[in-house]
């Protein structure tokens, strides 16, 4: 390729992405962060803040679609970093619907995308939520162990779904649920499919709501499915596509992926940048604190022990962001994660968040351990990023298998 036709490479954000970044940061600084401690204590969905985000267009299908389709792939990462810098719990309440929307976009038809995703967001005057339900009491990291069963009733062209889902963001309070179920249990993960559960479908109910260590403004609960019947059109991708995939699996031919994993793979860079936002919030607070807090007649940041910690934090945060940006750019431009770049970004960013928040708490000393300072809350919030949507150990397993080609267990 000649120099004249070679695409330019740049880490400079476009004007549109910078504008969205500044807009999201303003909302995070003015609306989210001042309310963070209150909603963390209440452990309730921050409906007033979601509604405020909807009124200005920040919580809307248009916003998510425009950022998802942004040409460089950096629209979502840049916006999410600012929202999670504001507060991870409230930010997840605002962005949690996105995982259900990604599931439909990854596994569904264009008709399903147009029909169901708008119903997940609603309107500024009538806000709705979506929920993605994959994990189960005995199937977290091991998605092949999913027991929720979907049986096709050919006479009525309906699917009958039974099972219990757990750890579902917006579970039970969402208007539209996307549920991963087993169609052919003997095929493990290759015999699974995703189903839309429309609003007010009989048989779907909320089970236990979890009292969590962190991200407490985000609703997390069990979802119980008791003889839930949905039309055949609610099978994401359609029955013909499912039958072809099942046939390939039975013949031992390579599958083109399965429902839960396709959703998680598409969302990993977004989860990584959530961790980056949380880490950056704690780092900036500790950095500023270190220039103001004095001990032995000088700012504590004047001590090498503190300065070196801050240097490590700043470096790791930038490295995590760059890994996320690379994965997001690759995904947007249709490049395969041949070295598990999506898992790399999620792994490193989530571990960075726990490292940074832990050391920020140490820099603040006793103050950092109290709820009078936000670092304590960020430290609790950061823990989830190494656990949900693929724990760090699972990400390492994926990376190891990808780079060696071996069936590592």
C-alpha positions in Angstrom: 0.0 0.0 0.0 1.4 3.4 -1.0 1.8 6.2 1.5 -0.9 8.1 -0.3 -3.5 5.5 0.3 -2.4 4.3 3.8 -4.9 5.2 6.4 -3.7 7.8 8.9 -3.3 6.7 12.5 -4.1 9.0 15.3 -5.0 8.9 19.0 -6.5 12.3 18.8 -10.3 12.2 19.5 -12.6 13.6 16.8 -14.4 16.8 17.6 -17.7 14.9 17.9 -16.3 12.4 20.4 -14.7 15.3 22.4 -18.1 17.0 22.5 -19.8 13.9 23.8 -17.0 13.4 26.4 -17.4 17.0 27.7 -21.2 16.6 27.8 -21.0 13.3 29.7 -18.4 14.7 32.0 -20.6 17.7 32.8 -23.6 15.5 33.7 -21.3 13.3 35.8 -19.8 16.2 37.7 -23.0 18.2 38.2 -25.7 15.5 38.6 -24.2 12.1 39.3 -21.3 12.7 41.7 -23.2 15.0 44.1 -25.9 12.3 44.5 -23.6 9.3 44.7 -23.3 8.9 48.5 -27.1 9.2 48.9 -28.0 6.5 46.4 -25.2 4.2 47.7 -26.7 4.4 51.2 -30.3 4.0 49.9 -29.4 1.0 47.7 -32.2 1.9 45.4 -32.5 2.5 41.6 -31.8 6.3 41.1 -34.9 6.9 39.0 -34.7 10.7 39.2 -31.2 10.7 37.8 -32.1 8.2 35.0 -35.0 10.4 34.1 -32.8 13.5 34.1 -30.4 11.7 31.8 -33.3 10.8 29.6 -34.5 14.4 29.4 -31.2 15.6 28.0 -30.8 12.6 25.7 -28.0 10.9 27.6 -30.3 7.9 28.4 -31.8 7.1 25.0 -31.6 4.7 22.1 -30.3 7.5 19.9 -27.4 8.2 22.2 -26.3 4.6 22.6 -26.8 3.9 18.9 -24.8 7.0 17.8 -21.9 6.2 20.1 -22.0 2.5 19.3 -21.8 3.3 15.6 -19.2 6.1 15.9 -16.6 5.3 13.2 -13.5 5.0 15.4 -15.3 2.8 18.0 -14.4 5.2 20.8 -17.8 6.8 21.3 -19.0 4.4 24.0 -15.6 4.0 25.8 -15.1 7.8 26.1 -18.7 8.5 27.3 -18.7 5.6 29.7 -15.4 6.6 31.3 -16.9 10.0 32.2 -20.1 8.5 33.6 -18.3 5.9 35.7 -15.9 8.6 36.9 -19.0 10.3 38.3 -20.1 7.1 40.2 -20.1 3.5 39.1 -23.3 2.6 40.8 -25.4 5.3 39.3 -23.6 5.0 36.0 -24.5 1.3 35.8 -28.1 2.2 36.5 -27.9 4.4 33.5 -26.0 2.1 31.2 -27.1 -1.3 32.3 -29.8 -1.5 29.6 -27.0 -1.4 27.1 -26.0 -5.0 27.8 -29.5 -6.2 26.8 -29.4 -4.0 23.7 -26.0 -5.4 22.7 -27.4 -8.9 23.1 -30.2 -8.1 20.6 -27.7 -6.4 18.3 -25.3 -9.3 18.5 -27.7 -12.2 18.2 -31.0 -10.8 16.7 -32.4 -9.9 13.3 -32.8 -6.3 12.1 -36.5 -6.6 12.7 -36.0 -7.7 16.3 -33.5 -4.9 16.8 -36.0 -2.2 15.6 -38.9 -3.7 17.5 -37.4 -4.4 20.9 -34.5 -2.1 21.6 -36.6 1.1 21.5 -38.9 -0.5 24.1 -35.8 -1.0 26.4 -35.3 2.7 26.7 -38.8 4.2 26.4 -39.1 8.0 26.1 -38.0 10.9 28.3 -41.6 11.0 29.7 -41.8 7.2 30.2 -38.4 5.8 30.9 -38.0 2.0 30.5 -35.2 -0.5 31.3 -33.7 -3.6 29.8 -32.1 -6.6 31.5 -29.8 -9.3 30.2 -30.1 -12.6 32.1 -27.4 -15.2 31.7 -26.0 -16.2 35.1 -27.7 -18.8 37.3 -27.1 -20.1 40.8 -25.0 -23.0 39.4 -23.8 -21.3 36.2 -21.7 -18.2 36.5 -18.3 -18.5 34.8 -19.4 -21.9 33.4 -22.1 -20.8 31.0 -22.3 -24.3 29.6 -24.0 -25.3 32.9 -27.1 -23.1 32.2 -30.2 -25.1 33.2 -32.9 -22.6 32.3 -34.8 -24.6 29.6 -36.6 -23.4 26.5 -38.9 -25.9 24.8 -40.6 -25.2 21.5 -44.4 -25.7 21.3 -44.7 -26.2 17.5 -48.5 -26.2 17.5 -48.7 -22.7 19.0 -45.3 -21.4 17.6 -44.3 -20.5 21.2 -41.3 -21.1 23.4 -42.0 -22.3 27.0 -39.2 -21.1 29.3 -38.5 -22.3 32.9 -35.6 -21.6 35.2 -34.0 -19.1 37.6 -31.5 -16.4 36.6 -29.3 -14.6 39.1 -27.1 -11.5 39.2 -29.3 -9.7 36.7 -28.8 -6.0 36.4 -32.3 -4.5 36.3 -33.6 -8.0 36.8 -37.4 -8.0 37.5 -37.8 -4.2 37.2 -36.9 -4.1 33.5 -39.6 -3.8 30.9 -37.8 -6.1 28.4 -35.7 -9.0 29.5 -33.3 -11.0 27.3 -32.8 -14.5 28.7 -30.2 -17.1 27.7 -31.7 -20.6 27.8 -30.7 -24.1 26.9 -32.6 -25.5 23.9 -30.5 -28.7 23.5 -29.0 -29.4 27.0 -26.8 -32.3 25.7 -24.9 -29.8 23.5 -23.8 -27.6 26.4 -23.2 -24.0 25.4 -23.6 -24.8 21.7 -27.2 -25.7 22.4 -28.2 -22.4 23.9 -30.2 -19.4 22.5 -31.4 -16.0 23.6 -35.0 -15.0 24.0 -36.8 -11.7 24.3 -39.3 -11.7 27.2 -41.8 -8.9 26.4 -43.2 -6.5 29.0 -45.8 -7.9 31.4 -45.3 -11.5 30.2 -47.0 -13.9 32.7 -44.7 -16.2 34.6 -41.7 -13.8 34.9 -41.1 -12.4 38.4 -38.3 -10.9 40.5 -36.7 -13.2 43.0 -34.2 -12.1 45.6 -32.8 -8.6 45.3 -29.2 -8.6 46.4 -27.7 -6.3 49.0 -24.3 -5.7 47.6 -20.8 -4.6 48.7 -20.5 -2.0 46.0 -22.4 -0.4 43.0 -25.3 -0.3 45.3 -27.3 2.2 43.3 -27.7 -0.4 40.6 -30.5 -3.0 41.0 -29.3 -6.6 40.9 -31.7 -9.5 41.5 -32.8 -13.0 40.6 -35.3 -13.5 37.8 -37.7 -16.4 38.1 -39.3 -17.9 34.9 -42.2 -20.2 35.6 -43.8 -21.5 32.4 -43.1 -18.3 30.6 -44.5 -18.4 27.0 -43.2 -16.2 24.3 -44.0 -16.1 20.6 -41.6 -17.8 18.2 -40.6 -14.4 16.9 -39.0 -13.7 20.3 -36.1 -16.2 19.6 -33.2 -14.0 18.8 -31.9 -14.7 15.2 -34.9 -16.8 14.4 -35.6 -20.6 14.4 -34.0 -21.3 11.0 -30.7 -19.9 12.2 -30.9 -21.8 15.5 -31.7 -25.1 13.7 -28.7 -24.7 11.4 -26.4 -24.0 14.4 -27.8 -27.0 16.3 -27.3 -29.2 13.2 -23.7 -28.1 12.9 -23.1 -28.8 16.6 -24.5 -32.3 16.3 -22.4 -33.1 13.3 -19.3 -31.9 15.2 -18.8 -28.9 12.9 -17.5 -25.6 14.2 -20.2 -23.4 15.6 -20.4 -19.7 14.9 -20.6 -18.8 18.6 -23.3 -19.0 21.2 -25.6 -16.5 22.8 -24.1 -15.5 26.0 -20.5 -15.5 24.8 -21.3 -13.3 21.8 -22.8 -10.7 24.1 -20.0 -10.7 26.6 -17.3 -10.6 23.8 -19.0 -7.5 22.3 -19.3 -5.8 25.7 -15.8 -6.5 27.2 -14.2 -3.2 26.1 -17.2 -1.3 27.6 -16.8 -3.1 30.9 -13.1 -2.3 30.8 -13.6 1.4 30.5 -16.1 1.4 33.4 -13.2 0.2 35.5 -11.0 2.9 34.0 -13.5 5.6 35.0 -13.7 4.3 38.6 -9.9 4.1 38.8 -9.4 7.6 37.4 -11.9 9.1 39.9 -10.0 7.6 42.9 -6.6 8.5 41.5 -7.5 12.1 40.8 -8.9 12.5 44.3 -5.8 10.9 46.0 -3.5 13.0 43.8 -5.2 16.3 44.8 -5.4 15.1 48.5 -1.6 14.4 48.5 -0.9 18.0 47.5 -3.0 19.4 50.3 -2.6 17.0 53.2 0.4 17.9 55.3 2.4 15.7 57.6 5.7 16.6 59.2 5.5 20.1 57.8 5.1 19.3 54.1 2.5 17.8 51.7 2.4 14.0 51.8 2.8 14.0 48.0 6.4 15.3 48.6 7.3 11.8 49.9 8.6 9.3 47.4 6.4 6.6 48.8 3.3 8.5 47.8 4.7 10.0 44.6 5.8 6.6 43.3 2.3 5.2 44.1 0.7 8.0 42.1 3.1 7.5 39.3 2.2 3.8 39.1 -1.5 4.6 39.2 -1.3 7.2 36.4 0.7 4.8 34.2 -1.6 1.8 34.7 -4.8 3.9 34.1 -3.4 5.2 30.8 -2.3 1.7 29.8 -5.7 0.3 30.6 -7.4 3.0 28.6 -5.3 2.3 25.6 -6.0 -1.4 25.7 -9.7 -0.6 25.9 -9.5 1.8 23.0 -7.6 -0.8 20.9 -10.2 -3.4 21.5 -13.1 -1.0 20.8 -11.5 0.2 17.6 -11.0 -3.4 16.5 -14.6 -4.3 17.2 -15.9 -1.3 15.4 -13.8 -2.0 12.3 -14.6 -5.7 12.1 -11.2 -7.0 13.2 -11.2 -10.3 15.0 -9.7 -10.5 18.5 -7.0 -12.9 17.4 -5.1 -12.4 20.6 -8.1 -12.0 22.8 -7.7 -8.3 22.8 -11.2 -7.8 24.3 -10.4 -10.0 27.3 -7.0 -8.3 27.7 -8.7 -4.9 28.0 -11.2 -6.1 30.5 -8.7 -8.1 32.6 -6.1 -5.3 32.8 -8.6 -2.5 33.4 -10.5 -4.3 36.1 -7.3 -5.3 38.0 -6.1 -1.7 37.6 -9.2 -0.4 39.3 -8.7 -2.7 42.3 -5.0 -1.8 42.5 -5.6 2.0 42.2 -8.6 2.2 44.7 -6.8 0.1 47.2 -3.7 2.3 47.1 -5.7 5.5 47.1 -7.4 4.4 50.3 -3.9 3.9 51.8 -2.8 7.4 50.7 -5.8 8.9 52.6 -5.0 6.7 55.6 -7.7 6.7 58.2 -9.7 9.2 56.3 -9.9 6.9 53.3 -11.5 4.2 55.4 -14.4 6.4 56.4 -17.6 7.2 54.4 -16.8 10.9 54.8 -14.5 10.5 51.8 -15.5 9.0 48.4 -12.5 6.8 48.1 -14.0 4.2 50.4 -17.0 3.9 48.0 -14.9 3.7 44.9 -12.8 0.9 46.6 -16.0 -1.1 47.2 -17.3 -0.4 43.7 -14.0 -1.4 42.0 -14.3 -5.0 43.3 -17.1 -5.9 40.9 -15.1 -5.3 37.8 -12.8 -8.3 38.4 -16.0 -10.5 38.9 -18.9 -9.7 36.5 -19.1 -10.4 32.8 -16.2 -12.8 33.1 -14.0 -12.9 36.2 -10.3 -12.2 35.8 -9.5 -15.9 35.9 -11.9 -16.5 33.0 -10.3 -13.7 31.0 -6.8 -15.2 31.7 -8.2 -18.6 30.5 -9.5 -17.1 27.3 -6.3 -15.2 26.7 -4.2 -18.3 27.4 -6.2 -20.5 25.1 -6.1 -17.9 22.3 -2.3 -17.3 22.4 -1.3 -21.0 22.8 -4.1 -22.7 20.9 -4.2 -25.3 23.7 -7.4 -26.4 25.5 -6.2 -25.0 28.9 -8.3 -25.8 31.9 
